[in-house]
Short mmCIF file of C-alpha atoms in Angstrom, two decimals:
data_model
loop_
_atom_site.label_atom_id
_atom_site.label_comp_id
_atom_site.label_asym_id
_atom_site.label_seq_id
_atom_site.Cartn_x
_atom_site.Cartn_y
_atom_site.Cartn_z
CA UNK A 286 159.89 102.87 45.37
CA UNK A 287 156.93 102.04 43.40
CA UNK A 288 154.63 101.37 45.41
CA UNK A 289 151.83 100.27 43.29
CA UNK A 290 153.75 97.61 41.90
CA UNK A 291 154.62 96.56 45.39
CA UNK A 292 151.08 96.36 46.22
CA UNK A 293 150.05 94.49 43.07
CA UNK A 294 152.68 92.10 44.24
CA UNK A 295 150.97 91.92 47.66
CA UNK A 296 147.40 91.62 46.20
CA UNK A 297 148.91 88.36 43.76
CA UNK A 298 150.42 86.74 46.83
CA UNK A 299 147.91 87.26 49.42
CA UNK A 300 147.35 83.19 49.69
CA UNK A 301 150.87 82.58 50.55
CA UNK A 302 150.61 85.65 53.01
CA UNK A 303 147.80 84.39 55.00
CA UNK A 304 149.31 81.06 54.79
CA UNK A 305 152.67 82.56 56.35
CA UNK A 306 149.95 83.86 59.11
CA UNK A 307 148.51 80.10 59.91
CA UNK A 308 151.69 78.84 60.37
CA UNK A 309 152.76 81.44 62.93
CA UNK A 310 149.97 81.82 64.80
CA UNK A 311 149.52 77.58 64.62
CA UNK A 312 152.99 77.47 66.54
CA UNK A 313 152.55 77.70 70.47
CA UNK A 314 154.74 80.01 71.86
CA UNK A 315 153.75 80.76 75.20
CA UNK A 316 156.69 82.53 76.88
CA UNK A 317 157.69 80.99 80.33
CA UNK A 318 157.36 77.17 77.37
CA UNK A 319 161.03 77.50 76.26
CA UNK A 320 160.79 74.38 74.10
CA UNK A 321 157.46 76.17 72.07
CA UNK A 322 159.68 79.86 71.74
CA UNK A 323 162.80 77.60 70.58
CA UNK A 324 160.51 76.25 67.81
CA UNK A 325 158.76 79.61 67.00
CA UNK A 326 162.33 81.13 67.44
CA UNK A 327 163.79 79.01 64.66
CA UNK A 328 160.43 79.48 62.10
CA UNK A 329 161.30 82.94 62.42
CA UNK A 330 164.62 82.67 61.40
CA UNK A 331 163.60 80.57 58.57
CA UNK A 332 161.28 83.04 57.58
CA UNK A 333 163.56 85.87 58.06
CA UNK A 334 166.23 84.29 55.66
CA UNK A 335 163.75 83.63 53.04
CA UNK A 336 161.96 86.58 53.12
CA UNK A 337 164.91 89.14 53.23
CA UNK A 338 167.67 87.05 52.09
CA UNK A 339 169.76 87.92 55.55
CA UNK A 340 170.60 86.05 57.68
CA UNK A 341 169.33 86.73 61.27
CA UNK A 342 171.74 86.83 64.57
CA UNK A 343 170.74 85.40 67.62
CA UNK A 344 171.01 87.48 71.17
CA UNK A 345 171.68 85.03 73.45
CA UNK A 346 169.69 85.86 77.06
CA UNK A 347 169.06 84.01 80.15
CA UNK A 348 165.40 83.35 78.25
CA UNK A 349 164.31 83.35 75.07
CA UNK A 350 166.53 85.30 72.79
CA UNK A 351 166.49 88.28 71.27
CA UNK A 352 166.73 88.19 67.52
CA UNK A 353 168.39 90.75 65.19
CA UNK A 354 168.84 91.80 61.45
CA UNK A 355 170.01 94.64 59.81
CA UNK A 356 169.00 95.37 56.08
CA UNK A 357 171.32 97.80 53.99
CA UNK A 358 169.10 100.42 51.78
CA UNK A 359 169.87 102.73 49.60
CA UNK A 360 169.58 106.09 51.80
CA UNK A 361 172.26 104.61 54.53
CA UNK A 362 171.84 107.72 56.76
CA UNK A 363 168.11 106.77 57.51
CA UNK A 364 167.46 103.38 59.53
CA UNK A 365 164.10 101.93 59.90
CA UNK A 366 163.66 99.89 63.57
CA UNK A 367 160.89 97.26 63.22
CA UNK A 368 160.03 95.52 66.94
CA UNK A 369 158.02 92.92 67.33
CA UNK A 370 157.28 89.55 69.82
CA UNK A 371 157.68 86.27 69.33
CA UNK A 372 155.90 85.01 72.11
CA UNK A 373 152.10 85.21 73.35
CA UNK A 374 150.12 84.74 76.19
CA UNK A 375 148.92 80.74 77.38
CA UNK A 376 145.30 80.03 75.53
CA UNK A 377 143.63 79.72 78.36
CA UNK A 378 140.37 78.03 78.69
CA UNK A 379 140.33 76.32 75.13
CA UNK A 380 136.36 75.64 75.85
CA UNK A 381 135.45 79.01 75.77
CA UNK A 382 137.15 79.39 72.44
CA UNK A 383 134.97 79.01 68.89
CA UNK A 384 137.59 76.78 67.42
CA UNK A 385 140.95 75.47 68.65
CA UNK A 386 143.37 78.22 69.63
CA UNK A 387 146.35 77.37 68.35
CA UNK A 388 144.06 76.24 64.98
CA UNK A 389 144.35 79.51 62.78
CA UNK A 390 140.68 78.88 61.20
CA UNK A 391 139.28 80.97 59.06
CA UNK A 392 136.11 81.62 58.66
CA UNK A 393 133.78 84.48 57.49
CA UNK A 394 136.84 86.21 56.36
CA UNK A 395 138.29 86.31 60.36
CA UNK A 396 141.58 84.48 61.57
CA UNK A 397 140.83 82.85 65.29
CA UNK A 398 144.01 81.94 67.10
CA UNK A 399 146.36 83.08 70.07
CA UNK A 400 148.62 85.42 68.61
CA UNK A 401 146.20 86.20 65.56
CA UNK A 402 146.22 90.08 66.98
CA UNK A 403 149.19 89.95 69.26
CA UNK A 404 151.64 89.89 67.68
CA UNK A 405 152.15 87.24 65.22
CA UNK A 406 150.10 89.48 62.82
CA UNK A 407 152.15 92.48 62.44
CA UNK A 408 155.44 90.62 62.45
CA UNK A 409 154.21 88.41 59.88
CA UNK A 410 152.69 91.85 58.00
CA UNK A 411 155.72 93.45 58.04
CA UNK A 412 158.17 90.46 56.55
CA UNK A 413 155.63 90.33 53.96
CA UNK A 414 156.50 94.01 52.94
CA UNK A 415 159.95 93.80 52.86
CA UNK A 416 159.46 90.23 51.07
CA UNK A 417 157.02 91.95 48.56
CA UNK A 418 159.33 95.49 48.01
CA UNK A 419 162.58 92.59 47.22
CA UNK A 420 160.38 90.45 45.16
CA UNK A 421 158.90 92.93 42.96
CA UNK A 422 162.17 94.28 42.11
CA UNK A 423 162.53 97.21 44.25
CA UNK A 424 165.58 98.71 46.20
CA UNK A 425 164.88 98.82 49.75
CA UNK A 426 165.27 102.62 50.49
CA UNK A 427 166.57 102.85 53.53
CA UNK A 428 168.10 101.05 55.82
CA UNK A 429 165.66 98.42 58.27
CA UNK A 430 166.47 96.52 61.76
CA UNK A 431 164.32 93.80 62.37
CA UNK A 432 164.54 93.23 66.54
CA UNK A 433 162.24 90.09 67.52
CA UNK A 434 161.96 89.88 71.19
CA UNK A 435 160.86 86.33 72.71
CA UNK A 436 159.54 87.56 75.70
CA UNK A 437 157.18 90.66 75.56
CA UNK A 438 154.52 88.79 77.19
CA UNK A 439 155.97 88.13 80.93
CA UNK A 440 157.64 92.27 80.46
CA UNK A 441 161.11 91.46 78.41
CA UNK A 442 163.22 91.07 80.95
CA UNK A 443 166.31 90.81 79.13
CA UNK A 444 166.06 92.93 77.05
CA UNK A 445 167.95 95.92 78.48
CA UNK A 446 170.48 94.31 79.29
CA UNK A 447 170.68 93.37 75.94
CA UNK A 448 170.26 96.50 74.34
CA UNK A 449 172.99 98.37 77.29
CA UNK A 450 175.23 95.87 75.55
CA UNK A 451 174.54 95.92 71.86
CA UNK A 452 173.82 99.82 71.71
CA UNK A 453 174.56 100.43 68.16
CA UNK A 454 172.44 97.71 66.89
CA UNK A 455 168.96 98.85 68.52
CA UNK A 456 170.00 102.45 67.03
CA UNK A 457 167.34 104.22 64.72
CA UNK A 458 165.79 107.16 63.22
CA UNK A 459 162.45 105.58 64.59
CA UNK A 460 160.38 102.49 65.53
CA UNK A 461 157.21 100.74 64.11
CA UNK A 462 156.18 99.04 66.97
CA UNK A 463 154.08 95.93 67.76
CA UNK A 464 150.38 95.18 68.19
CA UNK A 465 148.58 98.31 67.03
CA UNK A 466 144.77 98.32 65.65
CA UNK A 467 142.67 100.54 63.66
CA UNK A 468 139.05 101.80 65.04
CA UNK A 469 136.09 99.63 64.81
CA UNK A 470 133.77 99.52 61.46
CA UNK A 471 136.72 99.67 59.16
CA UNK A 472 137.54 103.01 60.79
CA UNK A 473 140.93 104.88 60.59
CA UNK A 474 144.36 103.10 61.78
CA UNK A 475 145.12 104.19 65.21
CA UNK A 476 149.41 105.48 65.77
CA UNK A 477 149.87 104.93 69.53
CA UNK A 478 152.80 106.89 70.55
CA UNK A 479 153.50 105.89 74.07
CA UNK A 480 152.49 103.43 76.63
CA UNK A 481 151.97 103.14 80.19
CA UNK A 482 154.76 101.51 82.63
CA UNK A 483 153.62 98.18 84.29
CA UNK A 484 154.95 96.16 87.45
CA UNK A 485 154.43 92.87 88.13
CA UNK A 486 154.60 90.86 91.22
CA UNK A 487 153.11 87.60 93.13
CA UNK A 488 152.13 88.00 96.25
CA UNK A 489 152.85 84.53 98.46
CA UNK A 490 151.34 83.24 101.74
CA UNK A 491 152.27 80.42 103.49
CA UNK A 492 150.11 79.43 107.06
CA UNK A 493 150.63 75.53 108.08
CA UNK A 494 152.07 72.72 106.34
CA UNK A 495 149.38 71.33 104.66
CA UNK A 496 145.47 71.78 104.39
CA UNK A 497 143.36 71.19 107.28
CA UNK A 498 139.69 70.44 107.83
CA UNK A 499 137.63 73.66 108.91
CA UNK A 500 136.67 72.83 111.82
CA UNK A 501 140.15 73.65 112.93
CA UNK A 502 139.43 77.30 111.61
CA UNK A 503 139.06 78.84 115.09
CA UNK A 504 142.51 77.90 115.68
CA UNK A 505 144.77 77.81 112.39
CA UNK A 506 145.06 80.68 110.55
CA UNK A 507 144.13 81.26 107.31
CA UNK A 508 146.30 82.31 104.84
CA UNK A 509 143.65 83.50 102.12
CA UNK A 510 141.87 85.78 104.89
CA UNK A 511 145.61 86.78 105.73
CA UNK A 512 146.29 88.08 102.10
CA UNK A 513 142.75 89.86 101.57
CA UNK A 514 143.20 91.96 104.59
CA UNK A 515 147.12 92.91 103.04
CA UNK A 516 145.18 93.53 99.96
CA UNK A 517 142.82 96.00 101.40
CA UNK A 518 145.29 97.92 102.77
CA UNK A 519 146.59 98.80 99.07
CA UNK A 520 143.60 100.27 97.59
CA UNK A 521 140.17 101.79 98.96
CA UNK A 522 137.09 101.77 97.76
CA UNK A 523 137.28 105.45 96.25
CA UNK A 524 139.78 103.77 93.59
CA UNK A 525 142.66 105.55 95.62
CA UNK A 526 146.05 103.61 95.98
CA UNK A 527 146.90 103.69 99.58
CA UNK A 528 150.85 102.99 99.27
CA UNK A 529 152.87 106.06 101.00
CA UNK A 530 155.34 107.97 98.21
CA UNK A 531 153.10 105.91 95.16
CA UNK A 532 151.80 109.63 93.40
CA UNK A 533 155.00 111.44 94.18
CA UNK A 534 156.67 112.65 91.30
CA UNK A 535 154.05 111.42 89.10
CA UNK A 536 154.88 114.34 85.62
CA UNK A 537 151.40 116.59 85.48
CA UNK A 538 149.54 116.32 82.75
CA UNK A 539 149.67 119.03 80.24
CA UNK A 540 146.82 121.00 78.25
CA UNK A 541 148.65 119.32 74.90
CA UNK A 542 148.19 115.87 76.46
CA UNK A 543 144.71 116.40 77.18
CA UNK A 544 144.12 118.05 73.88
CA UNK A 545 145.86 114.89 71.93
CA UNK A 546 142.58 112.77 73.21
CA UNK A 547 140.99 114.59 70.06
CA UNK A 548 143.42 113.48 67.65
CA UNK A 549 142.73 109.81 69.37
CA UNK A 550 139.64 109.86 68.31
CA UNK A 551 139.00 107.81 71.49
CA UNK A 552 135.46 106.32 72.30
CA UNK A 553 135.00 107.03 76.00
CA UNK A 554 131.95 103.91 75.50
CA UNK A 555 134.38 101.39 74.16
CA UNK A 556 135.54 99.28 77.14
CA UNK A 557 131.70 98.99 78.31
CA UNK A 558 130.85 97.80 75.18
CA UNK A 559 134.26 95.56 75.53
CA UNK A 560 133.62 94.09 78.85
CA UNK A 561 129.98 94.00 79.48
CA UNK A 562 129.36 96.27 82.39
CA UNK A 563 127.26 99.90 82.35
CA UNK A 564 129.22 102.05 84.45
CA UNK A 565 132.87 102.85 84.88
CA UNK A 566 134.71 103.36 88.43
CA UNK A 567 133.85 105.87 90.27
CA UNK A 568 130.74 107.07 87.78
CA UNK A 569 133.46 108.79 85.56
CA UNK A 570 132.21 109.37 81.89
CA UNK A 571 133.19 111.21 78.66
CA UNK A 572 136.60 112.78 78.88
CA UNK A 573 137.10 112.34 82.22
CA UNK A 574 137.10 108.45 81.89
CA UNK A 575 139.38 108.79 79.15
CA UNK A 576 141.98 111.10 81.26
CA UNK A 577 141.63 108.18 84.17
CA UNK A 578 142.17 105.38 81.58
CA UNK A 579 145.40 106.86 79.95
CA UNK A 580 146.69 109.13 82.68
CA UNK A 581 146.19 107.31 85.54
CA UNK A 582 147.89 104.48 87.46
CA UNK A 583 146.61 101.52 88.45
CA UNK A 584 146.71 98.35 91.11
CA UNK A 585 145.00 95.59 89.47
CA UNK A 586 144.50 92.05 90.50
CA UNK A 587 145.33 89.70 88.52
CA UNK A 588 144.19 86.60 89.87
CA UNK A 589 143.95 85.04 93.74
CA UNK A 590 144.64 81.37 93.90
CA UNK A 591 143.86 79.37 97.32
CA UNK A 592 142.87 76.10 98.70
CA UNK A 593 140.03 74.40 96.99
CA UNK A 594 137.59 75.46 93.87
CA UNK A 595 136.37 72.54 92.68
CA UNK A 596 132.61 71.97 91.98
CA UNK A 597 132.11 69.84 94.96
CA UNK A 598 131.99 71.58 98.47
CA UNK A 599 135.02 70.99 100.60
CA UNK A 600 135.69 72.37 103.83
CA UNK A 601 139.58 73.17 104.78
CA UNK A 602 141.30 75.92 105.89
CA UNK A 603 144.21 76.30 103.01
CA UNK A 604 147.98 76.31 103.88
CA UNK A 605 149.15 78.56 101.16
CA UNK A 606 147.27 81.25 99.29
CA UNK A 607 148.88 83.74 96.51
CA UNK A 608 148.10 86.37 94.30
CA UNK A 609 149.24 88.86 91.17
CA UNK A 610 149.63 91.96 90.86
CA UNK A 611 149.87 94.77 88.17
CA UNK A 612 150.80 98.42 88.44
CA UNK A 613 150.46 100.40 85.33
CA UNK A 614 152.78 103.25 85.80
CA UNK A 615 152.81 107.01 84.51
CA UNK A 616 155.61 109.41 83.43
CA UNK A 617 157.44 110.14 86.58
CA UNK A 618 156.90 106.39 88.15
CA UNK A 619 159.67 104.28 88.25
CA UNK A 620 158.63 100.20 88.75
CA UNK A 621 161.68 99.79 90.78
CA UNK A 622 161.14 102.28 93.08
CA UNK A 623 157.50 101.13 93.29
CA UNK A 624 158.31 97.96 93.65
CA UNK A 625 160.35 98.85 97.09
CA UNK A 626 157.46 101.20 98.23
CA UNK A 627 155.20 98.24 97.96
CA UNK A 628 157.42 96.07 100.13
CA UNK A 629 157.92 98.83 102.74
CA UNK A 630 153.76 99.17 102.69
CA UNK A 631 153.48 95.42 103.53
CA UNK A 632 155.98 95.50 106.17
CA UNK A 633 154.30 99.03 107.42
CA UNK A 634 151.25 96.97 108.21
CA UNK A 635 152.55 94.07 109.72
CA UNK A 636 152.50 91.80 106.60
CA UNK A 637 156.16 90.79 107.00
CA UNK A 638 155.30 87.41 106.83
CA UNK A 639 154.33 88.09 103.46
CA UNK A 640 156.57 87.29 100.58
CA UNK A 641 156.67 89.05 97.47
CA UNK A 642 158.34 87.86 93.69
CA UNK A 643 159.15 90.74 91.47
CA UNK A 644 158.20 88.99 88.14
CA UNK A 645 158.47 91.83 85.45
CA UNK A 646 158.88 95.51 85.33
CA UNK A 647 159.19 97.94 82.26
CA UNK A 648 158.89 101.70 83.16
CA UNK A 649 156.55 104.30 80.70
CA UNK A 650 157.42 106.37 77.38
CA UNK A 651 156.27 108.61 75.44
CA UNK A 652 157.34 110.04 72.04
CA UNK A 653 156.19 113.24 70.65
CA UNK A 654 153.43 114.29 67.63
CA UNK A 655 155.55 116.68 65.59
CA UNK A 656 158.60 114.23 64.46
CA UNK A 657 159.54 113.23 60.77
CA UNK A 658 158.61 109.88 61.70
CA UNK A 659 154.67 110.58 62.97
CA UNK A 660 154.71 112.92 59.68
CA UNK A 661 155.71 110.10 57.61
CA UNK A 662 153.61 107.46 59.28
CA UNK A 663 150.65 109.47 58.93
CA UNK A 664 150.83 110.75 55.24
CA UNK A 665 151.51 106.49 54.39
CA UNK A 666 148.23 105.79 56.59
CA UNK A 667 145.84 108.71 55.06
CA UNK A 668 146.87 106.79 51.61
CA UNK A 669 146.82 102.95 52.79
CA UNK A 670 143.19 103.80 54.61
CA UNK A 671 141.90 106.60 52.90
CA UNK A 672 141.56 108.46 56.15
CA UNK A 673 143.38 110.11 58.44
CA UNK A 674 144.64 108.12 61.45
CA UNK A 675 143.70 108.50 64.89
CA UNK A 676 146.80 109.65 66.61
CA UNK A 677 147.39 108.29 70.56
CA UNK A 678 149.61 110.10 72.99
CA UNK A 679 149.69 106.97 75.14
CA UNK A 680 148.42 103.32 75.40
CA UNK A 681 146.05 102.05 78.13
CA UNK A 682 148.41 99.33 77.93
CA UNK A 683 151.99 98.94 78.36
CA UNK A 684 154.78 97.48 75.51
CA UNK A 685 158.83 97.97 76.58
CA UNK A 686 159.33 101.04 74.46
CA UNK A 687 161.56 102.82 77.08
CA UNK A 688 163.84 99.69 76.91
CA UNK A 689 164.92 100.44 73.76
CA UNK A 690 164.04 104.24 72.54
CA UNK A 691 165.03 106.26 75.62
CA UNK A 692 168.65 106.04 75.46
CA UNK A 693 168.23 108.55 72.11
CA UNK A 694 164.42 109.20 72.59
CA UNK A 695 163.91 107.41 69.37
CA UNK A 696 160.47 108.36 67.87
CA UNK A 697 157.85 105.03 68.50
CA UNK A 698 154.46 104.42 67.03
CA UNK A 699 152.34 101.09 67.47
CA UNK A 700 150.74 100.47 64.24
CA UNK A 701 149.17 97.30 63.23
CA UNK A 702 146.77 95.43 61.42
CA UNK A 703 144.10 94.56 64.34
CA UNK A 704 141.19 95.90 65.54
CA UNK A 705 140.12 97.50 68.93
CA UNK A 706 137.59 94.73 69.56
CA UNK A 707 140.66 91.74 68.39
CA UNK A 708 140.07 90.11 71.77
CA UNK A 709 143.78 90.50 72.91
CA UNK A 710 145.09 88.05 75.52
CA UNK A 711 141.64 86.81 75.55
CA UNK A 712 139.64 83.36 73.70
CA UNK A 713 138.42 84.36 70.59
CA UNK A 714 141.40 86.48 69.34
CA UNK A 715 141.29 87.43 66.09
CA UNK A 716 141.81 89.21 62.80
CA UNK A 717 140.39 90.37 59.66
CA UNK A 718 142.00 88.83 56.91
CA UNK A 719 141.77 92.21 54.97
CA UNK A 720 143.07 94.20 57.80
CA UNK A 721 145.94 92.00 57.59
CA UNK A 722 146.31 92.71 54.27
CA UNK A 723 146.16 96.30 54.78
CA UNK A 724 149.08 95.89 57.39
CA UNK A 725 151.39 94.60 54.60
CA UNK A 726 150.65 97.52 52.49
CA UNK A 727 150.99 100.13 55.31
CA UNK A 728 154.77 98.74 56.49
CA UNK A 729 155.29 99.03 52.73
CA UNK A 730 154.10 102.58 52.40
CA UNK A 731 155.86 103.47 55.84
CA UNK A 732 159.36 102.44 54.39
CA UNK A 733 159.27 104.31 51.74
CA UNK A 734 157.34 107.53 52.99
CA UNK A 735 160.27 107.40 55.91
CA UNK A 736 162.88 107.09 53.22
CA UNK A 737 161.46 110.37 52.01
CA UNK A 738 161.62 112.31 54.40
CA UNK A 739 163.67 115.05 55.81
#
């Protein structure tokens, strides 16, 4: 292709770009709101249609649905998979936020709004692309599947079962993920390889039929004191995870792995500076807290919810008390199994009583450094940038990768236009309007470096 004439297209749209942006991002689409993803569903069919002149099938699931659309190219032994989400995380607090979140407001050259940075923006960025290659009177060059999934966000659990049926249409030579960021201060674009496994459960606790005053405490019991003593039975204070069989099998890290941190260019400061605090578990530092952060797994609470916290004092002993749960999960974990080692714990320690809801599970992946695809992906980022990228083995995170690239061990790489500091799943989320820009051009330069490749 020519790409400069591509991006001169991009540069003389760039209003109706952003604009594209607002109107995503001002559509709720929180995932367990079916109403909200039917309505963000059908904008990005709209969009789809008008953008790539296809018209986009519709996966049907017990959910939201899975959408897909396949784009012939000139080089038809070369396919292109582009993932990306529909559906966000809930708002949360709106008061803590700087301006509505559902608002996409603009101002000092940043985008506010749930689903600025995850993941409205890079599906957005990457319709643009293929919008501006058509528009400007290019050939697409290869062939591209577009595969929007409408529930990322609560761990996409339909999606292997759609993909175990639909094989040959989540096929491809490799896969520009969602989210993805580029280092702070205008820094280099980050290509995340891999991400972490994650289970998640709710943990459920039921003691009498209702509330009762506390003064009944010596003689009810308390579900909320019942659930804190399960929980300390998972995890000590040495950051250990207590659960018999949870390490075994766990694949050993290799020198390669540990030397990839360099190509990350990770910042072992960057989640104190994120989060406020001054020392990291266990008085790790450098790359040692790095290792734990992308190597390890993890038992996290989530949130505990019991009884009464309201401003006003009120003494009761609760009736029900719950919590959730996630496990981020290594190469050699599998969330099913963990899932059933976590039950077995409970019951170990006499918390039968307890119940537990599987909610989500997606297990870990990893693709390798040395494929066409990374080659490719980095040669269009040194030239979109003007730096070389900072190359990630793994994610801290988790995204359902596996779902779709083992069967073939399809290359993967997140790449997107946010930052590290985008304030994912969190108020404030946001984007810089010439990242976003950026983005376009880089899922322009990745088709066609791809196309070009051997």
């Amino acid at each position: 292709m020519d790409l400069e004439k591509v991006y001169a297209y991009i540069d003389a749209n760039r209003d109706r770009y952003i604009q594209l942006l607002q109107t995503f991002v001002r559509q709720p689409s929180v995932a367990s709101m079916h109403p909200d993803n039917e309505d963000m569903k059908e904008l990005v069919k709209r969009t789809v249609r008008e953008y790539t002149g296809a018209e986009p099938e519709e996966l049907k699931t017990n959910g939201n649905a899975v959408l897909y659309t396949e784009l012939k190219g000139k080089r038809t032994d070369r396919i292109l998979g582009i993932y990306n989400h529909y559906d966000v995380v809930s708002p949360g607090p709106e008061e803590q936020w700087r301006f509505p979140p559902y608002s996409g407001t603009i101002d000092g050259g940043v985008l506010y709004s749930r689903g600025a940075a995850d993941n409205k923006d890079a599906l957005a960025c990457r319709l643009c692309a293929l919008d501006a290659i058509r528009s400007a009177g290019e050939e697409l060059p290869l062939n591209v599947k577009l595969v929007y999934d409408g529930e990322e966000e609560v761990g996409s659990p339909s999606l292997s079962e759609i993909v175990a049926a639909n094989p040959a249409k989540f096929y491809a030579d490799g896969y520009m993920w969602e989210g993805g960021d580029r280092l702070p201060d205008n820094g280099p674009l980050i290509i995340a390889l891999g991400a972490k496994g994650m289970l998640s459960v709710e943990l459920f606790v039921q003691g009498g039929k209702i509330d009762v005053h506390s003064a009944n405490a010596p003689l009810v019991p308390n579900p909320a004191w019942r659930l804190v003593w399960a929980l300390s039975t998972i995890k000590n204070e040495r950051d250990e995870i207590l659960i018999d069989g949870f390490y075994d099998g766990i694949t050993p890290v290799t020198q390669a792995e540990i030397d990839s941190l360099r190509l990350g260019r990770f910042d072992p400061e960057d989640v104190k500076r994120l989060s406020g605090i001054e020392t990291y578990l266990g008085g790790v530092e450098g790359e040692e807290a790095l290792k734990k952060l992308l190597f390890s797994p993890t038992a996290n609470i989530d949130g505990m919810v019991s009884g009464h916290t309201g401003k006003e004092h009120k003494s009761l002993v609760p009736a029900r008390a719950s919590v959730k749960m996630d496990f981020r999960l290594v190469p050699g974990q599998d969330p099913e199994n963990i899932a059933q080692l976590l039950r077995r714990h409970l019951d170990k320690h006499g918390f039968t009583d307890i119940e537990m809801v599987v909610e989500s599970f997606c297990a870990p992946f990893r693709s390798g450094v040395d494929s066409s695809y990374v080659k490719a992906l980095s040669a269009a980022a040194a030239d979109v940038y003007g730096a070389e990228p900072a190359i990630q083995i793994t994610l801290a995170g988790t995204s359902p990768m596996e779902k779709i690239c083992k069967y073939d061990q399809i290359p993967v790489a997140m790449i997107g236009p946010g930052n590290t500091e985008s304030a994912v799943h969190s108020p404030n989320e946001h984007i810089f309007i010439e990242d976003y820009i950026l983005g376009i051009k880089m899922a322009a330069a990745v088709i066609d470096r791809f196309a070009r490749e051997e």
